[in-house]
Coordinates of C-alpha atoms in Angstrom, one line a residue:
M28 CA 24.5 199.0 75.9
L29 CA 23.1 197.2 79.0
T30 CA 20.0 198.5 80.7
K31 CA 19.4 198.3 84.5
S32 CA 16.9 195.4 83.9
A33 CA 19.5 193.2 82.2
P34 CA 20.8 191.7 85.5
I35 CA 17.3 190.9 86.6
K36 CA 16.5 189.2 83.3
K37 CA 19.7 187.1 83.6
L38 CA 18.7 186.1 87.2
L39 CA 15.3 185.1 86.2
L40 CA 16.7 183.0 83.3
I41 CA 19.1 181.2 85.7
I42 CA 16.2 180.4 88.1
F43 CA 14.0 179.1 85.3
L44 CA 16.8 176.9 83.9
T45 CA 17.5 175.6 87.5
I46 CA 13.9 174.6 87.9
L47 CA 13.8 172.8 84.6
S48 CA 17.1 170.9 85.3
S49 CA 16.0 169.8 88.8
G50 CA 12.3 168.9 88.1
C51 CA 12.9 165.2 87.5
W52 CA 15.3 164.4 90.3
N53 CA 12.8 161.9 91.9
M54 CA 11.5 160.3 88.8
V55 CA 11.4 156.4 88.8
Q56 CA 11.1 154.4 85.6
V57 CA 7.9 152.3 85.4
E58 CA 9.8 149.1 84.8
D59 CA 11.6 149.7 88.2
T60 CA 8.4 149.8 90.2
A61 CA 6.1 147.1 91.6
T62 CA 2.3 147.9 91.9
G63 CA 0.8 146.7 95.2
S64 CA -2.7 145.5 95.2
G65 CA -3.1 144.7 98.9
L66 CA -1.2 144.9 102.1
A67 CA -1.6 143.4 105.6
V68 CA -0.1 143.7 109.1
D69 CA 0.0 141.0 111.6
L70 CA 2.0 139.8 114.6
N71 CA 4.2 136.7 115.1
P72 CA 3.6 134.6 118.2
D73 CA 6.8 136.2 119.6
G74 CA 5.3 139.7 119.0
K75 CA 7.4 140.6 115.9
I76 CA 5.5 142.5 113.2
L77 CA 4.7 140.9 109.9
F78 CA 4.1 143.0 106.8
V79 CA 2.5 141.1 103.9
A80 CA 2.1 142.6 100.5
Q81 CA 0.5 141.4 97.3
F82 CA 1.9 142.8 94.1
N83 CA 0.6 142.6 90.5
R84 CA 2.9 140.6 88.3
P85 CA 3.6 142.2 84.9
V86 CA 1.3 140.6 82.3
N87 CA 2.5 139.9 78.8
A88 CA 0.5 139.4 75.6
Q89 CA 0.4 135.6 76.0
Q90 CA -1.1 135.9 79.4
M91 CA -3.9 138.3 78.5
G92 CA -7.3 136.7 78.7
T93 CA -6.2 133.9 81.0
N94 CA -7.9 133.3 84.4
Q95 CA -4.6 132.6 86.2
A96 CA -3.7 134.8 89.2
Q97 CA -1.0 137.2 88.2
T98 CA 0.3 138.2 91.6
E99 CA 3.3 137.8 93.9
V100 CA 3.2 137.8 97.7
F101 CA 6.1 139.0 99.9
I102 CA 6.6 139.1 103.7
G103 CA 8.7 141.5 105.7
H104 CA 9.6 141.4 109.4
G105 CA 10.5 144.1 111.8
Q106 CA 10.0 145.7 115.2
T107 CA 7.8 148.4 113.7
V108 CA 5.4 148.5 110.8
T109 CA 7.6 150.8 108.8
Q110 CA 10.7 148.6 109.3
A111 CA 8.7 145.5 108.3
A112 CA 7.3 147.2 105.2
R113 CA 10.8 148.3 104.1
D114 CA 12.2 144.8 104.9
I115 CA 10.4 143.7 101.7
T116 CA 12.9 145.6 99.6
L117 CA 15.5 143.0 100.5
L118 CA 13.4 140.5 98.5
L119 CA 11.8 142.7 95.9
P120 CA 14.0 144.0 93.0
R121 CA 11.6 146.9 92.4
L122 CA 10.4 150.0 94.2
P123 CA 7.0 149.1 95.9
L124 CA 4.1 151.4 95.1
W125 CA 1.7 151.3 98.0
S126 CA -0.6 154.0 96.7
H127 CA -2.4 151.4 94.4
A128 CA -3.2 149.0 97.2
D129 CA -6.9 149.2 97.9
V130 CA -7.2 146.4 100.4
I131 CA -5.7 146.4 103.9
L132 CA -5.9 143.3 106.1
L133 CA -5.4 143.2 109.8
G134 CA -4.3 139.8 111.1
D135 CA -6.4 138.3 113.9
N136 CA -3.4 138.3 116.3
L137 CA -2.8 142.0 115.8
A138 CA -6.5 142.9 116.0
R139 CA -6.8 141.2 119.3
T140 CA -3.6 142.8 120.7
D141 CA -3.4 146.5 120.1
L142 CA -4.4 148.6 117.1
S143 CA -2.0 151.3 118.1
I144 CA 0.7 149.2 116.5
V145 CA -0.7 149.9 113.0
A146 CA -3.1 152.9 113.4
D147 CA -0.5 155.6 113.3
F148 CA 1.2 154.0 110.3
L149 CA -2.1 154.0 108.3
A150 CA -3.0 157.5 109.3
R151 CA 0.3 159.1 108.8
N152 CA 1.8 157.4 105.7
R153 CA 0.9 159.5 102.7
N154 CA 1.4 156.5 100.4
I155 CA -1.5 154.5 102.0
R156 CA -4.9 155.1 100.5
I157 CA -7.5 156.2 103.1
D158 CA -10.2 154.9 100.8
A159 CA -8.8 151.4 100.9
Y160 CA -11.2 148.7 102.1
M161 CA -10.2 147.0 105.4
F162 CA -10.8 143.5 106.7
V163 CA -9.7 141.3 109.6
T164 CA -8.5 137.8 108.8
H165 CA -10.4 135.0 110.6
N166 CA -8.9 131.5 111.3
C167 CA -6.2 132.2 108.8
S168 CA -3.2 134.4 108.1
P169 CA -3.1 137.3 105.7
Y170 CA -0.5 135.4 103.7
E171 CA -3.1 132.6 103.1
V172 CA -5.7 135.1 101.9
F173 CA -3.3 136.8 99.4
I174 CA -2.0 133.5 98.0
G175 CA -5.5 132.2 97.6
E176 CA -7.4 131.9 94.3
C177 CA -10.3 134.2 94.0
P178 CA -12.7 132.8 91.3
L179 CA -13.0 135.0 88.1
S180 CA -10.5 137.4 89.4
L181 CA -6.8 137.8 88.6
C182 CA -6.1 139.4 92.0
T183 CA -7.2 138.2 95.4
A184 CA -7.2 141.7 96.9
R185 CA -9.5 143.2 94.2
G186 CA -11.6 140.0 94.3
I187 CA -12.6 140.3 97.9
I188 CA -13.5 144.0 97.3
K189 CA -15.9 142.9 94.6
I190 CA -17.3 140.1 96.7
T191 CA -18.0 142.6 99.6
R192 CA -19.7 145.1 97.3
H193 CA -21.9 142.6 95.5
Q194 CA -23.0 140.7 98.6
E195 CA -24.2 143.9 100.2
Q196 CA -26.4 144.5 97.1
Q197 CA -27.6 140.9 96.8
L198 CA -27.6 139.5 100.3
G199 CA -27.4 142.6 102.6
M200 CA -25.2 140.8 105.1
Y201 CA -21.9 142.6 105.6
V202 CA -21.1 146.3 105.5
P203 CA -17.9 147.3 103.6
V204 CA -15.6 149.6 105.6
K205 CA -13.0 152.0 104.3
A206 CA -9.8 152.9 106.2
V207 CA -10.9 156.6 106.6
D208 CA -14.1 155.5 108.4
F209 CA -12.4 152.9 110.5
L210 CA -9.7 155.3 111.7
G211 CA -12.4 158.0 112.2
R212 CA -14.3 155.7 114.6
L213 CA -11.1 154.9 116.5
T214 CA -10.7 158.6 117.3
T215 CA -14.3 159.5 117.9
P216 CA -15.8 159.1 121.4
G217 CA -19.1 157.3 121.7
I218 CA -18.7 154.8 118.8
D219 CA -16.7 151.7 118.2
P220 CA -15.6 150.3 114.8
V221 CA -16.3 147.1 113.0
L222 CA -14.6 145.3 110.1
P223 CA -15.8 142.4 107.9
Q224 CA -13.9 139.2 108.4
V225 CA -12.2 137.3 105.6
T226 CA -11.2 133.6 105.8
V227 CA -10.2 131.0 103.4
L228 CA -11.9 127.8 102.3
R229 CA -10.2 124.8 100.8
Q230 CA -11.8 123.8 97.5
K231 CA -10.2 121.4 95.1
G232 CA -6.8 121.9 96.7
Q233 CA -6.9 125.7 96.5
L234 CA -7.5 128.4 99.1
V235 CA -10.5 130.5 98.3
P236 CA -11.2 133.7 100.2
H237 CA -14.6 133.9 101.8
I238 CA -16.3 136.7 103.8
Q239 CA -17.4 135.3 107.2
G240 CA -18.5 137.4 110.2
T241 CA -17.9 140.9 111.4
A242 CA -15.1 141.8 113.8
V243 CA -16.1 144.0 116.7
F244 CA -13.7 146.4 118.3
R245 CA -13.8 148.2 121.7
G246 CA -11.2 150.9 121.7
R247 CA -7.9 149.6 120.5
K248 CA -8.7 145.9 120.6
M249 CA -11.0 143.4 118.8
V250 CA -13.3 141.9 121.5
G251 CA -15.4 139.5 119.4
S252 CA -17.4 139.1 116.2
L253 CA -20.9 139.0 114.9
N254 CA -22.3 136.0 113.1
E255 CA -24.4 136.1 109.9
T256 CA -27.7 137.0 111.6
E257 CA -26.1 139.7 113.8
S258 CA -24.2 141.1 110.9
R259 CA -27.5 141.5 109.0
G260 CA -28.8 143.4 112.1
Y261 CA -25.8 145.7 112.0
R262 CA -26.4 146.5 108.4
W263 CA -29.9 147.7 109.2
L264 CA -28.3 150.1 111.7
H265 CA -25.3 151.3 109.8
P266 CA -25.6 150.6 106.0
S267 CA -23.3 152.0 103.4
L268 CA -26.2 151.4 100.9
K269 CA -29.8 151.9 102.0
R270 CA -31.0 149.5 99.4
G271 CA -30.4 145.9 98.4
G272 CA -30.3 142.6 100.2
I273 CA -33.1 140.1 100.9
V274 CA -35.5 139.2 103.7
E275 CA -36.4 135.6 104.1
V276 CA -39.6 134.6 105.8
Y277 CA -39.9 130.9 106.7
K278 CA -43.2 128.8 107.1
P279 CA -45.5 131.8 106.7
F280 CA -48.5 129.7 105.6
D281 CA -49.5 126.1 105.0
L282 CA -47.9 124.6 101.9
V283 CA -45.4 127.5 101.8
D284 CA -41.9 126.8 103.1
S285 CA -40.4 130.2 102.6
I286 CA -40.9 133.6 100.9
S287 CA -38.1 135.8 99.6
L288 CA -38.4 139.6 99.5
E289 CA -35.9 142.0 98.0
V290 CA -35.2 145.3 99.8
I291 CA -35.9 148.2 97.5
Q292 CA -34.9 150.8 100.0
F293 CA -35.0 151.4 103.7
S294 CA -34.3 154.0 106.3
T295 CA -33.2 153.8 110.0
A296 CA -33.4 156.4 112.7
T297 CA -32.1 155.9 116.2
T298 CA -33.2 158.5 118.8
P299 CA -32.2 158.5 122.5
R300 CA -34.6 159.6 125.2
M301 CA -34.5 159.8 129.0
D302 CA -37.0 157.7 131.0
N303 CA -36.7 158.4 134.7
D304 CA -33.0 159.0 134.5
H305 CA -32.6 155.8 132.4
I306 CA -31.4 156.0 128.8
V307 CA -33.6 154.4 126.2
M308 CA -32.9 154.1 122.5
D309 CA -35.9 154.2 120.0
I310 CA -34.9 152.5 116.7
D311 CA -37.3 153.1 113.8
I312 CA -36.8 151.2 110.6
K313 CA -38.9 151.6 107.4
A314 CA -38.4 149.1 104.6
D315 CA -39.9 148.9 101.1
L316 CA -39.8 145.4 99.8
N317 CA -40.2 143.6 96.5
F318 CA -41.9 140.2 96.5
Y319 CA -39.3 138.0 94.8
G320 CA -40.6 134.5 95.1
E321 CA -42.0 131.7 97.2
S322 CA -41.2 128.0 97.8
G323 CA -44.6 126.4 97.9
T324 CA -47.9 125.8 96.1
S325 CA -50.2 128.2 97.8
Q326 CA -51.5 131.6 96.5
V327 CA -50.1 134.2 98.9
L328 CA -50.5 137.5 97.0
T329 CA -53.8 138.4 98.5
S330 CA -54.5 141.5 100.6
A331 CA -54.9 139.6 103.8
K332 CA -51.8 137.4 103.3
I333 CA -49.6 140.3 102.2
A334 CA -50.5 142.1 105.4
H335 CA -49.4 138.9 107.3
I336 CA -46.2 138.7 105.2
Q337 CA -45.4 142.3 106.1
A338 CA -45.9 141.6 109.8
L339 CA -43.5 138.6 109.5
C340 CA -40.9 140.8 107.8
D341 CA -41.2 143.3 110.6
Q342 CA -40.5 140.5 113.1
T343 CA -37.6 139.1 111.1
I344 CA -35.9 142.5 110.8
K345 CA -36.5 143.2 114.5
E346 CA -34.9 139.9 115.5
Q347 CA -31.8 140.6 113.4
V348 CA -31.4 144.1 114.8
S349 CA -32.0 142.9 118.4
A350 CA -29.5 140.0 117.9
C351 CA -26.8 142.5 116.9
I352 CA -27.5 144.9 119.8
D353 CA -27.6 142.0 122.3
K354 CA -24.2 140.7 121.1
A355 CA -22.7 144.2 121.2
L356 CA -24.0 144.7 124.8
I357 CA -22.5 141.4 125.8
L358 CA -19.2 142.4 124.3
N359 CA -19.6 145.9 125.9
A360 CA -18.8 147.6 122.5
D361 CA -20.7 150.6 121.3
I362 CA -20.8 149.7 117.6
M363 CA -24.2 151.2 117.4
G364 CA -22.8 154.7 118.2
W365 CA -25.2 155.3 121.0
G366 CA -22.7 157.4 122.9
Q367 CA -22.3 159.7 119.9
L368 CA -26.1 160.1 119.7
I369 CA -26.4 161.0 123.4
H370 CA -23.6 163.5 122.9
H371 CA -25.7 165.1 120.1
H372 CA -29.1 165.0 121.7
Y373 CA -28.2 165.4 125.4
P374 CA -24.7 167.0 125.6
Q375 CA -25.1 167.6 129.4
V376 CA -25.9 163.9 130.0
W377 CA -23.0 162.8 127.9
E378 CA -20.6 165.0 130.0
Q379 CA -21.8 163.1 133.1
V380 CA -21.6 159.6 131.6
E381 CA -18.7 159.8 129.1
S382 CA -16.0 158.8 131.7
N383 CA -17.8 155.6 132.7
W384 CA -19.8 155.0 129.5
Y385 CA -18.8 151.3 129.2
D386 CA -20.2 150.7 132.7
I387 CA -23.5 152.3 131.7
L388 CA -23.8 150.8 128.2
P389 CA -24.9 147.3 129.2
Q390 CA -27.8 148.9 131.1
V391 CA -29.2 150.9 128.2
K392 CA -32.6 149.8 127.1
F393 CA -33.7 149.8 123.5
K394 CA -36.9 149.4 121.5
V395 CA -37.0 148.4 117.8
N396 CA -40.0 149.4 115.7
V397 CA -40.1 148.1 112.1
K398 CA -42.6 149.0 109.3
S399 CA -42.3 146.9 106.2
N400 CA -44.2 147.6 103.0
V401 CA -44.5 145.1 100.1
K402 CA -44.7 147.4 97.0
R403 CA -44.1 145.2 94.0
T404 CA -44.6 141.6 93.0
N405 CA -42.4 141.5 89.9
M406 CA -43.8 140.0 86.7
T407 CA -46.8 138.1 88.0
D408 CA -49.3 138.4 90.9
T409 CA -50.1 134.7 90.9
I410 CA -48.1 131.6 91.8
F411 CA -46.6 129.5 89.0
Q412 CA -49.2 127.0 87.8
F413 CA -48.1 123.4 87.0
R414 CA -50.1 121.2 84.7

């Protein structure tokens, strides 16, 4: 005898079986996929879009432990980024997986033309990682970067990520930038983005990726770049790590050519103020340093000389920061984020200047105050003594 609930139970059973039978409709076998490690977008001289992708090649047991690059590079062409990306499927016998690509390169031609060509693709495509690291190619093509040989790395894309991370800790020169931060600055009034530049060097017949300079953007276009000193100055203003890097002081004393100091930690605060209707930026930097070594034969770790070393460090850091700001003002790009700071501290002033901010920016004055403190001297307080 059937109860009233029997039809309901049958219906639920049918729905359950339908879900089970249709749950794998979009599954793809692993051997039918290709894992992307890096992707790039550039423009041909005729304006056609290039999409360059680096894929990890399957590694067998015999290849494990070798130092040979295990990647393949493919190029697609199209009128749009999406079309160029899918054009690669005409060459690739597998389904590309972009979600593993943690490096995005912008070709120099594209960066200097119009970022709107690629920005929407990066922001909208759910398969693109927003935490991927971004770079601009410099005096080379993205293809040359991806086919290069990165020392001690099986994959060029992952290699340049590690280079960027380690140099910030060791040198304190270039600031790594992720896609989410780059796109955020493109959509935020009062601040312009930057990206590290990657180029290739020819060594023993091979192309070796090398980080060189910082690309500066104003709005949707790249307008110039920072050199090494200016890039160091930018890092003092907008670090991703508030520690690491070195400060070099040259010819501080007689018989001493240079002194190296490691940055233990530092802090930077930029505060706008109004001075008779003129905008002034006060930049205060505090840095704790570790005495790392000297090139010379003079004893420098005395109270008086340490005070002099700290003053020289103050001057060196100030020069680096000032060089960065001077270049940004020449390029008329607000990579310092001063407009954003004015909006935060003086919203009424920002309402008045926002529409013509780039006319006002070159006239903004700034003052850099640095306070360095040498806290440690490593394993010895005296200079190495020769016989």
